[in-house]
Amino acid sequence: MALISEHIESDTRERILEVAERLFRQIGYQKTTVGDIAKELRMSPANVYRFFESKKAIHQAVARDLMGEVELEARRIVAQPGPARERFRSLLTTVNRMNTERYVGDSKLHEMVEIAMQEDWDVCVVHIECIASIIGEVIAQGVASGEFEAPDLPLAALCTCTAMLRFFHPQMIAQCATKPGPTIDQMIDFVIAGLSPRH
Amino acid sequence: MALISEHIESDTRERILEVAERLFRQIGYQKTTVGDIAKELRMSPANVYRFFESKKAIHQAVARDLMGEVELEARRIVAQPGPARERFRSLLTTVNRMNTERYVGDSKLHEMVEIAMQEDWDVCVVHIECIASIIGEVIAQGVASGEFEAPDLPLAALCTCTAMLRFFHPQMIAQCATKPGPTIDQMIDFVIAGLSPRH
């Protein structure tokens, strides 16, 4: 019985997040109320509040899920066989593509990002650190295969993330599209050059 | 006579910009009116409008002056003697320091930057291209001295600017201060590694 009820609980939590994300995309974060979410699920707002203390808590959980999808795909790329350089390029390109799809193409979700940045969420820092550590794994594989040279792995990963800010950061992806700059492939070549063995 | 009147004209223009910048810093861009600027100068708003068609035009001229100071200092560094690597580091550090002082330390001026970014000004693009070309000059000097290797100079300069976005872009300087990342010296080391000869 405990297991079943736990299952139902987590199922309800998931359904709340699915509906919330859909409404955030359709009518925007600001306009969506907890009442709207409850109504869609045919439950009382009080029941929604049993799972999330506030609309902000729902917002953060939705953002966490969206970021989690990027992290999952990144881990999948790292686990693939083949040269580290190719997976390194594929990893950076995928983070750019998924962040662009999620936060830039969708103006309603972009509103969520603006708020997350303004309120300076920990979920963003956790995501940055996760992506950096996954990038660090590929660099480590490249060091092992002799493709890369990186005396300080965590630092090399952070510098890679920082170098890619224009292509990773939702606000920069949107803003820099009209500014002079390299293509993502040219930027990845530049970063790979910095990680390549000196001799 | 013509020369004298031209001199007076340009002098008045400069005084309008000086007063405007001071008021933008003191009471903020939004709160400052063309009337306030005219009053400080003991002239009519109509006279201010003889020089600038709108408050936005004054705003852009003030921003242009602030950016111009950074460009002037950058050119001064490039003209100095010594190893290109040292001037390269000094150049990137100076752009970061001056942008931080101008747009981040000063919350009122940061308001100006936010507006400039939202309205997607050409003055920003012109400034980016100017700083990139100055960075390109130092890289060219490094290539000549054998300190750097860069088959495509303009591209190497753009990649350097892009890699330094966290330390150059006013919004990123403010936002990333609390995010995980390398120090500016560590980032410059990473960029220099990418520009260093392979053999």
Tab-separated table of C-alpha atoms in Angstrom:
chain	number	residue	atom	x	y	z
A	1	MET	CA	0.000	0.000	0.000
A	2	ALA	CA	2.800	2.440	0.922
A	3	LEU	CA	4.467	1.754	-2.425
A	4	ILE	CA	1.243	2.300	-4.353
A	5	SER	CA	0.473	5.587	-2.630
A	6	GLU	CA	4.056	6.748	-3.165
A	7	HIS	CA	3.665	5.881	-6.824
A	8	ILE	CA	0.442	7.864	-7.057
A	9	GLU	CA	2.077	10.805	-5.276
A	10	SER	CA	5.017	10.975	-7.686
A	11	ASP	CA	2.629	10.466	-10.581
A	12	THR	CA	0.518	13.437	-9.483
A	13	ARG	CA	3.678	15.543	-9.069
A	14	GLU	CA	4.705	14.685	-12.628
A	15	ARG	CA	1.263	15.532	-14.005
A	16	ILE	CA	1.316	18.922	-12.256
A	17	LEU	CA	4.689	19.705	-13.883
A	18	GLU	CA	3.536	18.531	-17.330
A	19	VAL	CA	0.440	20.737	-17.212
A	20	ALA	CA	2.420	23.664	-15.761
A	21	GLU	CA	5.026	23.480	-18.546
A	22	ARG	CA	2.293	23.315	-21.195
A	23	LEU	CA	0.482	26.345	-19.734
A	24	PHE	CA	3.757	28.289	-19.340
A	25	ARG	CA	4.414	27.633	-23.052
A	26	GLN	CA	0.843	28.439	-24.120
A	27	ILE	CA	-0.094	31.504	-22.051
A	28	GLY	CA	3.220	32.432	-20.421
A	29	TYR	CA	4.588	32.108	-16.894
A	30	GLN	CA	3.310	35.440	-15.571
A	31	LYS	CA	-0.261	34.860	-16.772
A	32	THR	CA	-0.482	31.250	-15.537
A	33	THR	CA	-1.924	30.839	-12.017
A	34	VAL	CA	-1.837	27.822	-9.702
A	35	GLY	CA	-5.640	27.880	-10.128
A	36	ASP	CA	-5.249	27.404	-13.907
A	37	ILE	CA	-2.947	24.437	-13.316
A	38	ALA	CA	-5.325	22.864	-10.761
A	39	LYS	CA	-8.319	23.409	-13.059
A	40	GLU	CA	-6.572	21.635	-15.973
A	41	LEU	CA	-5.918	18.669	-13.656
A	42	ARG	CA	-9.458	18.763	-12.223
A	43	MET	CA	-8.054	19.124	-8.711
A	44	SER	CA	-8.196	21.855	-6.074
A	45	PRO	CA	-5.415	24.474	-5.822
A	46	ALA	CA	-4.997	23.200	-2.234
A	47	ASN	CA	-4.035	19.797	-3.643
A	48	VAL	CA	-1.448	21.410	-5.956
A	49	TYR	CA	-0.029	23.225	-2.918
A	50	ARG	CA	0.391	19.847	-1.201
A	51	PHE	CA	3.102	19.130	-3.816
A	52	PHE	CA	4.498	22.621	-4.444
A	53	GLU	CA	4.483	25.389	-1.858
A	54	SER	CA	4.294	28.140	-4.493
A	55	LYS	CA	4.068	28.908	-8.218
A	56	LYS	CA	7.779	29.700	-8.030
A	57	ALA	CA	8.429	26.166	-6.734
A	58	ILE	CA	6.526	24.763	-9.746
A	59	HIS	CA	8.476	27.113	-12.039
A	60	GLN	CA	11.785	25.909	-10.609
A	61	ALA	CA	10.778	22.239	-10.942
A	62	VAL	CA	9.763	22.777	-14.592
A	63	ALA	CA	13.074	24.557	-15.291
A	64	ARG	CA	14.939	21.751	-13.506
A	65	ASP	CA	13.208	19.180	-15.770
A	66	LEU	CA	14.081	21.165	-18.920
A	67	MET	CA	17.721	21.446	-17.792
A	68	GLY	CA	17.692	17.762	-16.807
A	69	GLU	CA	16.821	16.787	-20.390
A	70	VAL	CA	19.923	18.638	-21.632
A	71	GLU	CA	22.067	16.931	-18.981
A	72	LEU	CA	20.663	13.511	-19.946
A	73	GLU	CA	21.444	14.048	-23.634
A	74	ALA	CA	24.936	15.329	-22.737
A	75	ARG	CA	25.614	12.161	-20.685
A	76	ARG	CA	24.403	10.035	-23.599
A	77	ILE	CA	26.952	11.679	-25.927
A	78	VAL	CA	29.820	11.194	-23.447
A	79	ALA	CA	28.976	7.477	-23.165
A	80	GLN	CA	29.290	6.956	-26.943
A	81	PRO	CA	32.409	5.385	-28.497
A	82	GLY	CA	34.772	7.165	-30.910
A	83	PRO	CA	37.365	9.958	-30.754
A	84	ALA	CA	36.987	12.344	-27.770
A	85	ARG	CA	37.295	15.377	-30.080
A	86	GLU	CA	34.227	14.336	-32.080
A	87	ARG	CA	32.171	13.757	-28.926
A	88	PHE	CA	33.484	17.056	-27.502
A	89	ARG	CA	32.208	18.903	-30.592
A	90	SER	CA	28.926	16.978	-30.579
A	91	LEU	CA	28.446	17.739	-26.859
A	92	LEU	CA	28.973	21.512	-27.192
A	93	THR	CA	26.817	21.663	-30.334
A	94	THR	CA	24.005	19.728	-28.618
A	95	VAL	CA	23.951	21.997	-25.531
A	96	ASN	CA	23.712	24.992	-27.889
A	97	ARG	CA	20.956	23.380	-29.976
A	98	MET	CA	18.849	22.273	-26.998
A	99	ASN	CA	19.200	25.609	-25.154
A	100	THR	CA	18.262	27.457	-28.350
A	101	GLU	CA	15.187	25.272	-28.908
A	102	ARG	CA	14.100	25.504	-25.272
A	103	TYR	CA	14.686	29.097	-24.328
A	104	VAL	CA	15.142	31.190	-27.437
A	105	GLY	CA	12.810	29.758	-30.078
A	106	ASP	CA	10.029	29.742	-27.480
A	107	SER	CA	9.377	33.350	-26.402
A	108	LYS	CA	7.100	32.209	-23.561
A	109	LEU	CA	9.799	29.979	-22.087
A	110	HIS	CA	12.307	32.813	-22.605
A	111	GLU	CA	10.195	34.752	-20.100
A	112	MET	CA	10.854	31.937	-17.583
A	113	VAL	CA	14.593	32.223	-18.229
A	114	GLU	CA	14.626	35.994	-17.717
A	115	ILE	CA	12.955	35.511	-14.323
A	116	ALA	CA	15.326	32.683	-13.370
A	117	MET	CA	18.292	34.940	-14.185
A	118	GLN	CA	16.870	37.948	-12.355
A	119	GLU	CA	16.141	35.866	-9.248
A	120	ASP	CA	19.579	34.245	-9.558
A	121	TRP	CA	18.451	30.662	-8.951
A	122	ASP	CA	20.635	27.939	-7.511
A	123	VAL	CA	19.134	25.543	-10.110
A	124	CYS	CA	21.061	27.484	-12.779
A	125	VAL	CA	24.360	27.107	-10.893
A	126	VAL	CA	23.678	23.384	-10.339
A	127	HIS	CA	23.011	22.985	-14.092
A	128	ILE	CA	26.173	24.907	-15.074
A	129	GLU	CA	28.234	22.746	-12.709
A	130	CYS	CA	26.632	19.568	-14.096
A	131	ILE	CA	27.314	20.502	-17.743
A	132	ALA	CA	30.863	21.572	-16.804
A	133	SER	CA	31.522	18.214	-15.109
A	134	ILE	CA	30.201	16.304	-18.166
A	135	ILE	CA	32.463	18.415	-20.434
A	136	GLY	CA	35.278	17.596	-17.994
A	137	GLU	CA	34.623	13.870	-18.549
A	138	VAL	CA	35.092	14.174	-22.322
A	139	ILE	CA	38.241	16.252	-21.838
A	140	ALA	CA	39.540	13.549	-19.462
A	141	GLN	CA	38.839	10.910	-22.138
A	142	GLY	CA	40.740	13.072	-24.648
A	143	VAL	CA	43.688	13.424	-22.261
A	144	ALA	CA	43.720	9.619	-21.826
A	145	SER	CA	43.714	9.116	-25.613
A	146	GLY	CA	46.358	11.804	-26.143
A	147	GLU	CA	43.932	14.033	-28.085
A	148	PHE	CA	43.869	16.718	-25.386
A	149	GLU	CA	46.291	18.224	-22.882
A	150	ALA	CA	44.799	19.574	-19.632
A	151	PRO	CA	46.869	19.675	-16.446
A	152	ASP	CA	43.837	20.981	-14.490
A	153	LEU	CA	40.687	19.165	-15.676
A	154	PRO	CA	38.003	21.079	-13.699
A	155	LEU	CA	39.591	24.366	-14.798
A	156	ALA	CA	39.731	23.256	-18.461
A	157	ALA	CA	36.028	22.360	-18.251
A	158	LEU	CA	35.091	25.735	-16.697
A	159	CYS	CA	37.151	27.624	-19.297
A	160	THR	CA	35.397	25.639	-22.058
A	161	CYS	CA	31.954	26.540	-20.652
A	162	THR	CA	33.017	30.187	-20.305
A	163	ALA	CA	34.395	30.286	-23.858
A	164	MET	CA	31.056	28.889	-25.098
A	165	LEU	CA	28.898	31.385	-23.113
A	166	ARG	CA	27.666	33.035	-26.315
A	167	PHE	CA	26.325	29.646	-27.454
A	168	PHE	CA	25.188	28.228	-24.073
A	169	HIS	CA	23.590	31.149	-22.191
A	170	PRO	CA	19.941	31.644	-23.284
A	171	GLN	CA	20.173	35.432	-23.048
A	172	MET	CA	23.455	35.512	-24.992
A	173	ILE	CA	22.132	33.123	-27.674
A	174	ALA	CA	19.226	35.533	-28.224
A	175	GLN	CA	21.229	38.758	-27.957
A	176	CYS	CA	24.401	37.806	-29.858
A	177	ALA	CA	22.571	36.409	-32.903
A	178	THR	CA	22.754	39.912	-34.417
A	179	LYS	CA	26.287	40.702	-33.161
A	180	PRO	CA	29.602	40.050	-34.936
A	181	GLY	CA	31.169	36.739	-33.924
A	182	PRO	CA	32.417	33.311	-34.975
A	183	THR	CA	30.159	30.384	-35.909
A	184	ILE	CA	29.823	27.706	-33.205
A	185	ASP	CA	32.069	25.383	-35.239
A	186	GLN	CA	34.754	28.061	-35.514
A	187	MET	CA	34.488	28.662	-31.739
A	188	ILE	CA	34.757	24.950	-30.984
A	189	ASP	CA	37.877	24.768	-33.219
A	190	PHE	CA	39.356	27.635	-31.160
A	191	VAL	CA	38.593	25.850	-27.869
A	192	ILE	CA	39.963	22.522	-29.186
A	193	ALA	CA	43.177	24.346	-30.196
A	194	GLY	CA	43.525	25.497	-26.575
A	195	LEU	CA	43.126	21.908	-25.359
A	196	SER	CA	45.451	20.339	-27.953
A	197	PRO	CA	48.875	19.010	-26.916
A	198	ARG	CA	51.675	21.538	-27.403
A	199	HIS	CA	54.143	19.103	-28.960
B	1	MET	CA	34.600	83.642	-37.511
B	2	ALA	CA	33.420	80.375	-38.990
B	3	LEU	CA	36.135	78.554	-37.034
B	4	ILE	CA	35.208	80.300	-33.796
B	5	SER	CA	31.502	79.531	-34.110
B	6	GLU	CA	32.284	75.927	-34.995
B	7	HIS	CA	34.458	75.784	-31.906
B	8	ILE	CA	31.642	77.175	-29.752
B	9	GLU	CA	29.186	74.691	-31.294
B	10	SER	CA	31.364	71.656	-30.543
B	11	ASP	CA	32.089	73.093	-27.096
B	12	THR	CA	28.348	73.367	-26.342
B	13	ARG	CA	27.828	69.823	-27.612
B	14	GLU	CA	30.530	68.561	-25.240
B	15	ARG	CA	29.041	70.448	-22.289
B	16	ILE	CA	25.602	68.936	-22.982
B	17	LEU	CA	27.123	65.445	-22.921
B	18	GLU	CA	29.127	66.143	-19.744
B	19	VAL	CA	26.032	67.367	-17.890
B	20	ALA	CA	23.897	64.529	-19.305
B	21	GLU	CA	26.383	61.874	-18.149
B	22	ARG	CA	26.571	63.435	-14.674
B	23	LEU	CA	22.750	63.524	-14.380
B	24	PHE	CA	22.412	59.963	-15.727
B	25	ARG	CA	24.879	58.871	-13.003
B	26	GLN	CA	23.209	60.950	-10.269
B	27	ILE	CA	19.479	60.490	-10.856
B	28	GLY	CA	19.400	57.788	-13.549
B	29	TYR	CA	18.655	57.776	-17.263
B	30	GLN	CA	14.895	57.240	-17.007
B	31	LYS	CA	14.397	60.082	-14.503
B	32	THR	CA	16.606	62.592	-16.347
B	33	THR	CA	14.750	64.846	-18.790
B	34	VAL	CA	16.118	67.076	-21.557
B	35	GLY	CA	14.671	69.915	-19.454
B	36	ASP	CA	16.902	68.924	-16.510
B	37	ILE	CA	19.957	68.942	-18.783
B	38	ALA	CA	19.042	72.329	-20.279
B	39	LYS	CA	18.400	73.804	-16.815
B	40	GLU	CA	21.840	72.715	-15.547
B	41	LEU	CA	23.405	74.445	-18.564
B	42	ARG	CA	21.207	77.536	-18.158
B	43	MET	CA	19.928	77.133	-21.715
B	44	SER	CA	16.528	76.380	-23.242
B	45	PRO	CA	15.526	72.751	-24.075
B	46	ALA	CA	15.084	74.060	-27.646
B	47	ASN	CA	18.803	74.859	-27.702
B	48	VAL	CA	19.673	71.337	-26.506
B	49	TYR	CA	17.466	69.954	-29.300
B	50	ARG	CA	19.541	71.980	-31.788
B	51	PHE	CA	22.395	69.591	-30.964
B	52	PHE	CA	20.517	66.358	-30.196
B	53	GLU	CA	17.166	65.453	-31.732
B	54	SER	CA	16.102	63.385	-28.712
B	55	LYS	CA	17.070	62.191	-25.236
B	56	LYS	CA	17.920	58.864	-26.876
B	57	ALA	CA	20.392	60.673	-29.157
B	58	ILE	CA	22.050	62.206	-26.053
B	59	HIS	CA	22.044	58.769	-24.400
B	60	GLN	CA	23.739	57.182	-27.416
B	61	ALA	CA	26.349	59.971	-27.591
B	62	VAL	CA	27.135	59.549	-23.867
B	63	ALA	CA	27.433	55.767	-24.323
B	64	ARG	CA	29.620	56.327	-27.392
B	65	ASP	CA	31.941	58.570	-25.318
B	66	LEU	CA	32.158	55.960	-22.526
B	67	MET	CA	32.968	53.233	-25.063
B	68	GLY	CA	35.408	55.582	-26.806
B	69	GLU	CA	37.416	55.922	-23.584
B	70	VAL	CA	37.831	52.129	-23.464
B	71	GLU	CA	38.881	52.069	-27.138
B	72	LEU	CA	41.408	54.882	-26.515
B	73	GLU	CA	42.988	53.037	-23.579
B	74	ALA	CA	43.036	49.794	-25.610
B	75	ARG	CA	44.899	51.556	-28.465
B	76	ARG	CA	47.376	52.998	-25.937
B	77	ILE	CA	48.209	49.478	-24.702
B	78	VAL	CA	48.671	48.119	-28.236
B	79	ALA	CA	51.110	50.951	-29.022
B	80	GLN	CA	53.352	50.065	-26.070
B	81	PRO	CA	56.610	48.099	-26.540
B	82	GLY	CA	57.296	44.633	-25.085
B	83	PRO	CA	56.118	41.058	-25.681
B	84	ALA	CA	52.747	40.752	-27.463
B	85	ARG	CA	51.522	38.217	-24.878
B	86	GLU	CA	51.961	40.711	-22.046
B	87	ARG	CA	50.123	43.440	-23.956
B	88	PHE	CA	47.445	40.889	-24.956
B	89	ARG	CA	46.837	40.095	-21.261
B	90	SER	CA	46.964	43.758	-20.281
B	91	LEU	CA	44.475	44.623	-23.064
B	92	LEU	CA	41.886	42.001	-22.083
B	93	THR	CA	42.263	42.824	-18.370
B	94	THR	CA	41.828	46.548	-19.062
B	95	VAL	CA	38.637	46.090	-21.108
B	96	ASN	CA	37.225	43.983	-18.248
B	97	ARG	CA	38.263	46.548	-15.613
B	98	MET	CA	36.910	49.576	-17.484
B	99	ASN	CA	33.609	47.880	-18.408
B	100	THR	CA	33.196	46.767	-14.789
B	101	GLU	CA	33.855	50.288	-13.451
B	102	ARG	CA	31.574	51.913	-16.029
B	103	TYR	CA	28.583	49.645	-16.205
B	104	VAL	CA	28.530	47.323	-13.224
B	105	GLY	CA	29.857	49.302	-10.253
B	106	ASP	CA	27.530	52.137	-11.219
B	107	SER	CA	23.924	50.906	-10.992
B	108	LYS	CA	22.599	54.067	-12.685
B	109	LEU	CA	24.843	53.551	-15.705
B	110	HIS	CA	23.900	49.857	-15.701
B	111	GLU	CA	20.347	51.066	-16.419
B	112	MET	CA	21.740	52.752	-19.562
B	113	VAL	CA	23.370	49.485	-20.634
B	114	GLU	CA	20.169	47.474	-20.152
B	115	ILE	CA	18.333	49.909	-22.439
B	116	ALA	CA	21.141	49.879	-25.015
B	117	MET	CA	20.974	46.063	-25.093
B	118	GLN	CA	17.169	45.944	-25.280
B	119	GLU	CA	17.120	48.485	-28.123
B	120	ASP	CA	19.985	46.611	-29.813
B	121	TRP	CA	22.054	49.672	-30.680
B	122	ASP	CA	24.463	49.856	-33.583
B	123	VAL	CA	26.887	51.734	-31.281
B	124	CYS	CA	27.367	48.458	-29.378
B	125	VAL	CA	28.207	46.547	-32.564
B	126	VAL	CA	30.600	49.309	-33.665
B	127	HIS	CA	32.315	49.131	-30.246
B	128	ILE	CA	32.583	45.320	-30.364
B	129	GLU	CA	34.093	45.494	-33.859
B	130	CYS	CA	36.531	48.214	-32.739
B	131	ILE	CA	37.732	46.239	-29.680
B	132	ALA	CA	37.974	43.083	-31.824
B	133	SER	CA	40.128	44.877	-34.401
B	134	ILE	CA	42.446	46.234	-31.663
B	135	ILE	CA	42.762	42.707	-30.222
B	136	GLY	CA	43.505	41.560	-33.779
B	137	GLU	CA	46.406	44.046	-33.942
B	138	VAL	CA	48.062	42.571	-30.829
B	139	ILE	CA	47.548	39.026	-32.147
B	140	ALA	CA	49.165	40.132	-35.445
B	141	GLN	CA	52.125	41.503	-33.498
B	142	GLY	CA	52.360	38.169	-31.666
B	143	VAL	CA	52.269	36.256	-34.951
B	144	ALA	CA	55.060	38.497	-36.274
B	145	SER	CA	57.182	37.839	-33.157
B	146	GLY	CA	56.420	34.088	-33.231
B	147	GLU	CA	54.513	34.260	-29.908
B	148	PHE	CA	51.153	33.456	-31.534
B	149	GLU	CA	49.885	31.330	-34.396
B	150	ALA	CA	46.721	32.546	-36.161
B	151	PRO	CA	46.099	31.657	-39.818
B	152	ASP	CA	42.902	33.769	-39.804
B	153	LEU	CA	43.527	36.978	-37.803
B	154	PRO	CA	40.003	38.490	-37.828
B	155	LEU	CA	38.583	35.116	-36.789
B	156	ALA	CA	41.162	34.727	-33.984
B	157	ALA	CA	40.197	38.194	-32.718
B	158	LEU	CA	36.454	37.424	-32.801
B	159	CYS	CA	37.012	34.083	-31.022
B	160	THR	CA	39.062	35.892	-28.354
B	161	CYS	CA	36.267	38.445	-27.801
B	162	THR	CA	33.697	35.633	-27.664
B	163	ALA	CA	35.801	33.610	-25.215
B	164	MET	CA	36.027	36.720	-22.987
B	165	LEU	CA	32.272	37.481	-23.102
B	166	ARG	CA	31.893	36.721	-19.392
B	167	PHE	CA	34.493	39.412	-18.652
B	168	PHE	CA	33.605	41.953	-21.379
B	169	HIS	CA	29.792	42.019	-21.553
B	170	PRO	CA	28.349	44.347	-18.849
B	171	GLN	CA	25.345	42.079	-18.201
B	172	MET	CA	27.558	38.967	-17.996
B	173	ILE	CA	30.089	40.685	-15.704
B	174	ALA	CA	27.225	41.482	-13.322
B	175	GLN	CA	25.416	38.133	-13.655
B	176	CYS	CA	28.379	35.725	-13.681
B	177	ALA	CA	30.063	37.198	-10.603
B	178	THR	CA	28.074	34.698	-8.509
B	179	LYS	CA	28.390	31.772	-10.984
B	180	PRO	CA	31.102	29.088	-11.109
B	181	GLY	CA	33.888	29.984	-13.511
B	182	PRO	CA	37.592	30.694	-14.037
B	183	THR	CA	39.346	33.895	-12.946
B	184	ILE	CA	40.091	36.333	-15.770
B	185	ASP	CA	43.800	35.385	-15.617
B	186	GLN	CA	42.938	31.684	-15.936
B	187	MET	CA	40.661	32.493	-18.886
B	188	ILE	CA	43.363	34.574	-20.590
B	189	ASP	CA	45.830	31.670	-20.118
B	190	PHE	CA	43.282	29.397	-21.840
B	191	VAL	CA	42.874	31.827	-24.769
B	192	ILE	CA	46.657	32.289	-25.077
B	193	ALA	CA	47.040	28.486	-25.211
B	194	GLY	CA	44.656	28.476	-28.177
B	195	LEU	CA	46.758	31.114	-29.935
B	196	SER	CA	50.135	29.529	-29.147
B	197	PRO	CA	52.193	27.862	-31.911
B	198	ARG	CA	51.604	24.103	-32.172
B	199	HIS	CA	55.281	23.129	-32.489
